[in-house]
mmCIF file of C-alpha atoms in Angstrom:
data_model
loop_
_atom_site.group_PDB
_atom_site.id
_atom_site.type_symbol
_atom_site.label_atom_id
_atom_site.label_comp_id
_atom_site.label_asym_id
_atom_site.label_seq_id
_atom_site.Cartn_x
_atom_site.Cartn_y
_atom_site.Cartn_z
ATOM 1 C CA MET A 18 37.862 -17.458 24.359
ATOM 2 C CA ARG A 19 34.358 -16.992 23.067
ATOM 3 C CA ILE A 20 31.007 -18.661 22.641
ATOM 4 C CA PHE A 21 29.665 -19.154 19.112
ATOM 5 C CA THR A 22 25.941 -19.246 18.420
ATOM 6 C CA TRP A 23 25.139 -20.218 14.861
ATOM 7 C CA GLY A 24 23.511 -17.419 12.878
ATOM 8 C CA THR A 25 24.929 -14.841 15.276
ATOM 9 C CA LEU A 26 28.528 -14.694 16.384
ATOM 10 C CA VAL A 27 28.774 -13.874 20.046
ATOM 11 C CA LEU A 28 32.248 -13.333 21.404
ATOM 12 C CA ALA A 29 34.417 -11.851 24.066
ATOM 13 C CA THR A 30 37.371 -12.840 26.127
ATOM 14 C CA GLY A 31 40.163 -11.262 27.922
ATOM 15 C CA SER A 32 42.901 -11.346 30.333
ATOM 16 C CA LEU A 33 44.112 -8.805 32.744
ATOM 17 C CA VAL A 34 47.082 -8.159 34.847
ATOM 18 C CA ALA A 35 47.601 -6.372 38.081
ATOM 19 C CA CYS A 36 50.005 -5.155 40.616
ATOM 20 C CA GLY A 37 49.093 -7.371 43.517
ATOM 21 C CA PRO A 38 49.457 -6.194 47.104
ATOM 22 C CA GLY A 39 52.925 -4.747 47.489
ATOM 23 C CA GLY A 40 55.461 -6.805 49.348
ATOM 24 C CA ARG A 41 53.452 -10.024 49.329
ATOM 25 C CA ASN A 42 55.655 -13.092 49.480
ATOM 26 C CA SER A 43 54.932 -16.744 50.013
ATOM 27 C CA ASN A 44 57.221 -19.181 51.690
ATOM 28 C CA GLY A 45 58.226 -20.561 48.311
ATOM 29 C CA GLY A 46 57.645 -24.087 49.612
ATOM 30 C CA ASP A 47 55.775 -27.058 48.239
ATOM 31 C CA ASP A 48 52.497 -27.042 50.145
ATOM 32 C CA ASP A 49 50.529 -29.090 47.648
ATOM 33 C CA ASP A 50 50.559 -32.767 46.830
ATOM 34 C CA ASP A 51 52.347 -32.973 43.491
ATOM 35 C CA ASN A 52 55.956 -32.604 44.684
ATOM 36 C CA ASP A 53 56.797 -30.175 41.893
ATOM 37 C CA GLY A 54 58.413 -27.621 44.181
ATOM 38 C CA THR A 55 55.570 -25.132 43.915
ATOM 39 C CA ASP A 56 53.012 -23.804 46.343
ATOM 40 C CA GLY A 57 49.654 -24.971 44.992
ATOM 41 C CA GLY A 58 47.666 -22.151 46.578
ATOM 42 C CA ASN A 59 49.385 -19.036 45.271
ATOM 43 C CA PRO A 60 50.434 -18.042 41.768
ATOM 44 C CA GLY A 61 52.913 -15.692 43.409
ATOM 45 C CA GLY A 62 54.796 -18.391 45.263
ATOM 46 C CA GLY A 63 58.557 -17.851 45.248
ATOM 47 C CA ASP A 64 60.628 -14.694 45.119
ATOM 48 C CA GLY A 65 59.477 -11.351 43.817
ATOM 49 C CA GLY A 66 61.622 -11.420 40.710
ATOM 50 C CA GLY A 67 59.952 -14.389 39.082
ATOM 51 C CA ASN A 68 62.144 -15.692 36.274
ATOM 52 C CA ALA A 69 62.644 -12.413 34.457
ATOM 53 C CA ASN A 70 66.360 -12.973 33.759
ATOM 54 C CA ASN A 71 67.189 -12.575 30.064
ATOM 55 C CA CYS A 72 63.702 -11.230 29.393
ATOM 56 C CA SER A 73 62.941 -8.043 27.498
ATOM 57 C CA GLU A 74 60.725 -5.418 29.070
ATOM 58 C CA GLU A 75 58.094 -6.233 26.436
ATOM 59 C CA ALA A 76 57.977 -9.829 27.648
ATOM 60 C CA LYS A 77 56.948 -8.739 31.157
ATOM 61 C CA LEU A 78 53.717 -7.050 30.053
ATOM 62 C CA VAL A 79 50.134 -8.151 29.489
ATOM 63 C CA TYR A 80 48.636 -7.877 26.028
ATOM 64 C CA VAL A 81 45.024 -8.095 24.889
ATOM 65 C CA VAL A 82 43.299 -8.268 21.529
ATOM 66 C CA ASP A 83 39.767 -7.109 20.695
ATOM 67 C CA GLU A 84 37.384 -8.874 18.335
ATOM 68 C CA ASP A 85 38.184 -6.181 15.735
ATOM 69 C CA ASP A 86 41.937 -7.068 15.845
ATOM 70 C CA THR A 87 42.907 -4.055 17.995
ATOM 71 C CA PHE A 88 46.032 -5.096 19.912
ATOM 72 C CA SER A 89 46.779 -3.359 23.215
ATOM 73 C CA LYS A 90 48.847 -3.542 26.354
ATOM 74 C CA PHE A 91 47.230 -3.286 29.758
ATOM 75 C CA ASP A 92 48.627 -1.407 32.750
ATOM 76 C CA PRO A 93 47.473 -3.171 35.937
ATOM 77 C CA ALA A 94 48.422 -0.292 38.202
ATOM 78 C CA THR A 95 46.058 2.146 36.492
ATOM 79 C CA ARG A 96 43.752 -0.385 34.790
ATOM 80 C CA THR A 97 44.203 1.437 31.519
ATOM 81 C CA PHE A 98 44.835 0.234 27.990
ATOM 82 C CA THR A 99 47.295 1.527 25.422
ATOM 83 C CA ASP A 100 46.443 0.582 21.857
ATOM 84 C CA LEU A 101 49.469 -0.585 19.885
ATOM 85 C CA GLY A 102 47.762 -1.050 16.533
ATOM 86 C CA ARG A 103 45.804 -3.688 14.666
ATOM 87 C CA LEU A 104 46.845 -7.221 13.883
ATOM 88 C CA ASP A 105 47.491 -7.823 10.212
ATOM 89 C CA CYS A 106 47.302 -11.605 10.114
ATOM 90 C CA PRO A 107 46.247 -13.254 6.820
ATOM 91 C CA ALA A 108 43.423 -15.199 8.425
ATOM 92 C CA GLY A 109 40.720 -14.466 5.871
ATOM 93 C CA PHE A 110 37.899 -11.940 5.778
ATOM 94 C CA SER A 111 35.487 -13.726 8.113
ATOM 95 C CA ALA A 112 38.019 -14.955 10.706
ATOM 96 C CA SER A 113 38.641 -13.114 13.959
ATOM 97 C CA PRO A 114 40.815 -13.691 17.058
ATOM 98 C CA PHE A 115 39.627 -16.428 19.388
ATOM 99 C CA SER A 116 42.364 -16.838 22.037
ATOM 100 C CA MET A 117 45.914 -15.690 22.701
ATOM 101 C CA SER A 118 49.025 -16.327 24.760
ATOM 102 C CA VAL A 119 52.474 -14.701 24.848
ATOM 103 C CA ASP A 120 55.851 -16.433 25.024
ATOM 104 C CA ARG A 121 58.984 -15.241 26.834
ATOM 105 C CA ASP A 122 60.454 -13.945 23.550
ATOM 106 C CA ALA A 123 57.573 -11.439 23.358
ATOM 107 C CA PHE A 124 55.719 -13.175 20.552
ATOM 108 C CA ALA A 125 51.951 -13.483 20.771
ATOM 109 C CA TRP A 126 50.412 -16.783 19.699
ATOM 110 C CA VAL A 127 46.968 -15.928 18.344
ATOM 111 C CA LEU A 128 44.325 -18.526 17.504
ATOM 112 C CA TYR A 129 41.694 -17.374 15.008
ATOM 113 C CA SER A 130 38.110 -18.533 14.647
ATOM 114 C CA ASN A 131 39.009 -20.468 11.470
ATOM 115 C CA ASP A 132 41.434 -22.597 13.560
ATOM 116 C CA ASP A 133 44.593 -20.971 12.132
ATOM 117 C CA LEU A 134 47.360 -20.227 14.631
ATOM 118 C CA PHE A 135 49.626 -17.202 14.095
ATOM 119 C CA ARG A 136 52.797 -15.936 15.757
ATOM 120 C CA VAL A 137 52.990 -12.148 16.117
ATOM 121 C CA ASP A 138 55.919 -9.963 17.191
ATOM 122 C CA VAL A 139 54.437 -7.618 19.820
ATOM 123 C CA LYS A 140 57.003 -4.967 18.810
ATOM 124 C CA ASP A 141 55.958 -5.132 15.138
ATOM 125 C CA LEU A 142 52.347 -6.157 14.625
ATOM 126 C CA SER A 143 52.829 -6.339 10.858
ATOM 127 C CA SER A 144 55.074 -9.347 11.506
ATOM 128 C CA CYS A 145 52.349 -11.998 11.723
ATOM 129 C CA THR A 146 53.356 -15.469 10.566
ATOM 130 C CA LYS A 147 50.976 -18.353 10.061
ATOM 131 C CA THR A 148 52.230 -21.494 11.772
ATOM 132 C CA THR A 149 51.957 -25.064 10.507
ATOM 133 C CA TRP A 150 49.492 -25.960 13.264
ATOM 134 C CA ASN A 151 46.917 -28.399 11.891
ATOM 135 C CA SER A 152 44.711 -29.038 14.941
ATOM 136 C CA PRO A 153 45.854 -32.553 15.895
ATOM 137 C CA ASN A 154 43.370 -34.733 17.769
ATOM 138 C CA ASN A 155 40.550 -32.329 16.824
ATOM 139 C CA LEU A 156 41.990 -29.578 19.027
ATOM 140 C CA ASN A 157 40.499 -26.832 16.858
ATOM 141 C CA LYS A 158 39.341 -24.310 19.474
ATOM 142 C CA PHE A 159 41.174 -23.852 22.773
ATOM 143 C CA GLY A 160 42.394 -21.606 25.533
ATOM 144 C CA MET A 161 46.152 -21.516 26.049
ATOM 145 C CA GLY A 162 48.968 -20.476 28.342
ATOM 146 C CA PHE A 163 52.729 -20.920 28.684
ATOM 147 C CA SER A 164 54.197 -22.354 31.908
ATOM 148 C CA THR A 165 57.852 -22.773 32.816
ATOM 149 C CA ASP A 166 59.093 -26.355 32.899
ATOM 150 C CA ILE A 167 60.705 -25.886 36.326
ATOM 151 C CA VAL A 168 60.338 -23.254 39.044
ATOM 152 C CA GLY A 169 62.173 -20.121 37.962
ATOM 153 C CA GLY A 170 63.243 -21.804 34.724
ATOM 154 C CA THR A 171 63.855 -20.251 31.329
ATOM 155 C CA THR A 172 62.159 -22.883 29.172
ATOM 156 C CA ASP A 173 58.395 -23.091 28.738
ATOM 157 C CA THR A 174 55.720 -25.440 27.499
ATOM 158 C CA LEU A 175 52.532 -24.202 25.862
ATOM 159 C CA PHE A 176 49.419 -25.856 27.294
ATOM 160 C CA ILE A 177 46.070 -25.795 25.528
ATOM 161 C CA ALA A 178 42.599 -26.897 26.637
ATOM 162 C CA GLY A 179 39.802 -27.305 24.140
ATOM 163 C CA GLY A 180 38.169 -29.483 21.543
ATOM 164 C CA GLU A 181 36.663 -29.649 18.089
ATOM 165 C CA ASP A 182 33.845 -27.114 17.894
ATOM 166 C CA GLY A 183 34.417 -24.591 20.644
ATOM 167 C CA PRO A 184 32.919 -24.136 24.098
ATOM 168 C CA THR A 185 29.714 -26.154 24.324
ATOM 169 C CA GLY A 186 29.812 -27.252 27.959
ATOM 170 C CA GLY A 187 30.951 -30.656 29.126
ATOM 171 C CA SER A 188 34.659 -31.422 29.086
ATOM 172 C CA SER A 189 37.706 -30.295 27.163
ATOM 173 C CA ASN A 190 41.064 -31.915 26.496
ATOM 174 C CA LEU A 191 44.321 -30.673 28.010
ATOM 175 C CA ALA A 192 47.451 -31.052 25.899
ATOM 176 C CA ALA A 193 51.086 -29.929 25.930
ATOM 177 C CA VAL A 194 52.322 -28.410 22.676
ATOM 178 C CA ASP A 195 55.825 -28.623 21.263
ATOM 179 C CA THR A 196 56.063 -25.147 19.719
ATOM 180 C CA GLY A 197 59.036 -26.231 17.620
ATOM 181 C CA GLY A 198 57.337 -29.040 15.729
ATOM 182 C CA LEU A 199 53.795 -27.911 16.616
ATOM 183 C CA THR A 200 52.760 -31.322 17.841
ATOM 184 C CA ALA A 201 50.460 -31.913 20.806
ATOM 185 C CA GLN A 202 50.750 -34.521 23.546
ATOM 186 C CA GLY A 203 47.496 -35.238 25.350
ATOM 187 C CA VAL A 204 47.472 -34.953 29.136
ATOM 188 C CA GLY A 205 43.878 -35.702 30.087
ATOM 189 C CA SER A 206 40.261 -34.583 30.128
ATOM 190 C CA ILE A 207 39.046 -31.736 32.326
ATOM 191 C CA ALA A 208 35.513 -30.630 33.162
ATOM 192 C CA GLY A 209 34.651 -27.348 31.464
ATOM 193 C CA TRP A 210 36.303 -25.055 28.914
ATOM 194 C CA PRO A 211 38.880 -22.901 30.692
ATOM 195 C CA GLU A 212 41.126 -20.108 29.601
ATOM 196 C CA LEU A 213 44.644 -20.869 30.823
ATOM 197 C CA THR A 214 47.543 -18.963 32.292
ATOM 198 C CA GLY A 215 50.936 -20.202 33.391
ATOM 199 C CA THR A 216 53.546 -18.741 35.706
ATOM 200 C CA GLY A 217 57.300 -18.594 36.150
ATOM 201 C CA ASN A 218 56.761 -20.903 39.113
ATOM 202 C CA ALA A 219 55.935 -23.783 36.755
ATOM 203 C CA GLU A 220 52.224 -23.664 37.602
ATOM 204 C CA LEU A 221 49.212 -23.853 35.299
ATOM 205 C CA TRP A 222 45.868 -22.288 36.243
ATOM 206 C CA GLY A 223 42.509 -22.074 34.535
ATOM 207 C CA PHE A 224 39.434 -19.877 34.781
ATOM 208 C CA PHE A 225 36.235 -21.855 34.285
ATOM 209 C CA PRO A 226 33.113 -19.750 33.612
ATOM 210 C CA SER A 227 29.580 -20.868 34.405
ATOM 211 C CA SER A 228 28.441 -23.883 32.409
ATOM 212 C CA GLY A 229 25.069 -25.534 32.817
ATOM 213 C CA GLY A 230 24.476 -23.660 36.043
ATOM 214 C CA SER A 231 27.867 -24.503 37.555
ATOM 215 C CA THR A 232 29.694 -22.024 39.768
ATOM 216 C CA PRO A 233 32.589 -20.231 38.045
ATOM 217 C CA ARG A 234 35.979 -21.079 39.507
ATOM 218 C CA ILE A 235 39.707 -20.668 39.258
ATOM 219 C CA SER A 236 41.587 -23.967 39.494
ATOM 220 C CA ARG A 237 45.202 -25.013 39.533
ATOM 221 C CA ILE A 238 45.684 -27.737 36.933
ATOM 222 C CA ASP A 239 48.228 -30.509 37.362
ATOM 223 C CA LYS A 240 50.293 -30.468 34.173
ATOM 224 C CA ALA A 241 51.025 -34.198 34.371
ATOM 225 C CA THR A 242 47.572 -35.594 35.179
ATOM 226 C CA ALA A 243 45.025 -32.816 34.432
ATOM 227 C CA GLY A 244 43.875 -33.080 38.053
ATOM 228 C CA MET A 245 42.745 -29.954 39.874
ATOM 229 C CA PRO A 246 43.992 -29.984 43.483
ATOM 230 C CA THR A 247 43.228 -26.309 44.202
ATOM 231 C CA ASN A 248 39.887 -24.627 43.452
ATOM 232 C CA TYR A 249 38.554 -21.141 44.172
ATOM 233 C CA PRO A 250 34.775 -20.806 43.608
ATOM 234 C CA LEU A 251 33.665 -17.408 42.272
ATOM 235 C CA SER A 252 29.905 -17.217 42.718
ATOM 236 C CA SER A 253 29.840 -13.455 42.081
ATOM 237 C CA LEU A 254 30.961 -14.117 38.491
ATOM 238 C CA ALA A 255 28.024 -16.432 37.741
ATOM 239 C CA GLY A 256 26.009 -15.896 34.590
ATOM 240 C CA THR A 257 25.858 -17.006 30.988
ATOM 241 C CA PRO A 258 29.319 -16.358 29.530
ATOM 242 C CA LYS A 259 29.825 -14.740 26.165
ATOM 243 C CA ALA A 260 33.599 -14.606 26.418
ATOM 244 C CA TRP A 261 36.360 -15.078 28.948
ATOM 245 C CA ALA A 262 40.111 -14.807 29.372
ATOM 246 C CA PHE A 263 42.572 -15.096 32.181
ATOM 247 C CA ALA A 264 46.056 -14.166 33.421
ATOM 248 C CA ALA A 265 48.237 -14.350 36.507
ATOM 249 C CA TRP A 266 50.514 -11.384 37.220
ATOM 250 C CA GLY A 267 52.123 -9.993 40.343
ATOM 251 C CA GLY A 268 50.629 -12.612 42.671
ATOM 252 C CA ASP A 269 46.979 -12.105 41.708
ATOM 253 C CA PHE A 270 44.646 -13.484 39.086
ATOM 254 C CA TRP A 271 42.819 -11.339 36.574
ATOM 255 C CA VAL A 272 39.670 -12.459 34.799
ATOM 256 C CA PHE A 273 38.211 -10.749 31.738
ATOM 257 C CA LEU A 274 34.589 -11.762 31.412
ATOM 258 C CA LYS A 275 31.649 -10.665 29.279
ATOM 259 C CA LYS A 276 28.332 -12.317 30.030
ATOM 260 C CA GLY A 277 24.592 -12.025 29.547
ATOM 261 C CA SER A 278 23.579 -8.704 28.059
ATOM 262 C CA GLU A 279 26.744 -6.862 29.078
ATOM 263 C CA SER A 280 28.001 -4.545 26.341
ATOM 264 C CA SER A 281 31.653 -4.522 27.416
ATOM 265 C CA THR A 282 34.163 -6.832 29.012
ATOM 266 C CA ARG A 283 34.542 -6.540 32.779
ATOM 267 C CA VAL A 284 37.841 -7.153 34.500
ATOM 268 C CA TYR A 285 37.953 -8.844 37.896
ATOM 269 C CA GLN A 286 40.968 -8.896 40.200
ATOM 270 C CA VAL A 287 41.131 -12.072 42.289
ATOM 271 C CA ASP A 288 43.470 -12.498 45.246
ATOM 272 C CA GLY A 289 46.012 -15.188 44.399
ATOM 273 C CA MET A 290 46.228 -16.446 47.975
ATOM 274 C CA THR A 291 42.565 -16.496 49.004
ATOM 275 C CA GLY A 292 40.565 -16.571 45.772
ATOM 276 C CA MET A 293 38.544 -13.547 46.912
ATOM 277 C CA VAL A 294 37.412 -10.988 44.332
ATOM 278 C CA GLU A 295 39.183 -7.726 45.185
ATOM 279 C CA GLY A 296 37.643 -5.434 42.607
ATOM 280 C CA MET A 297 36.016 -5.010 39.203
ATOM 281 C CA THR A 298 36.622 -2.576 36.364
ATOM 282 C CA THR A 299 34.556 -2.199 33.198
ATOM 283 C CA ALA A 300 36.628 -2.113 30.005
ATOM 284 C CA SER A 301 34.186 0.300 28.422
ATOM 285 C CA GLY A 302 33.782 -0.039 24.674
ATOM 286 C CA ARG A 303 36.040 -3.085 24.448
ATOM 287 C CA SER A 304 35.167 -6.630 23.545
ATOM 288 C CA ILE A 305 38.368 -8.471 24.388
ATOM 289 C CA VAL A 306 38.687 -11.919 22.869
ATOM 290 C CA GLY A 307 42.273 -12.801 23.725
ATOM 291 C CA ALA A 308 44.988 -11.983 26.203
ATOM 292 C CA GLY A 309 48.458 -13.127 27.054
ATOM 293 C CA VAL A 310 51.191 -12.713 29.620
ATOM 294 C CA SER A 311 54.505 -14.520 29.437
ATOM 295 C CA THR A 312 56.346 -16.371 32.199
ATOM 296 C CA CYS A 313 58.730 -13.400 32.372
ATOM 297 C CA ALA A 314 56.050 -11.446 34.257
ATOM 298 C CA PRO A 315 56.706 -10.910 37.983
ATOM 299 C CA VAL A 316 55.098 -13.429 40.304
ATOM 300 C CA VAL A 317 55.143 -10.976 43.214
ATOM 301 C CA VAL A 318 55.134 -7.179 43.134
ATOM 302 C CA GLN A 319 57.547 -5.822 45.738
#
């Protein structure tokens, strides 16, 4: 997701993925208050395999896209990128990627700055199909993430959070999208403009950058009410955001963030159990404006 300033286009966003601490497991219980069978304090709750059954190897990876349409995969173990090519979506000369998510069939859903939504085969980037999405309820700009409908399930729902004109502070609207008919069902209003990530444990999380002097945070978002029962403040990530993106993989969170006068996106690894920042890597020369990881990704790295 990115910030627009009229006259000058300022953008960046990203999403990272990492091998979390080996052998970490949660009790797989329901320690929160929503009775959905998930542990509200850990994106790696449950067994180490996640819900990877019937998933291709491509669907277990993290993908990122730069503002110049360069599409890459990211290796969390080495924190390195492998460029796969350039997107060839018919979005128009002046449009560029704004946000991205990936479904369990290894298709990237890419939102462009002109509000068009495309579906891209990650194995064949020339296969980029414009969807019939028409921004219902003024949901023109948004962050997005797929989450399984039940813990360990094989069906997902795409959640989006955004509004009409892009990140301008204040609140955004959370909605669930039927990717078959491309209709959106509103869930509720949330404070801030997050990038979203879901998990195979049926959870939905958001990264909220600084806004109006607020402290950045990672929050678990209730998919039924838009409430946020779990919050991890991240004061070390404070600063004026230019772009941000977010993913959960292997039990940890990864935040791609470009702020202030920074020339490249920086990637932060955040412990999924404590919310503590474990490390930072500069993605030198990259301005990442979208990222995605499907619910096939492991929730715990053994």
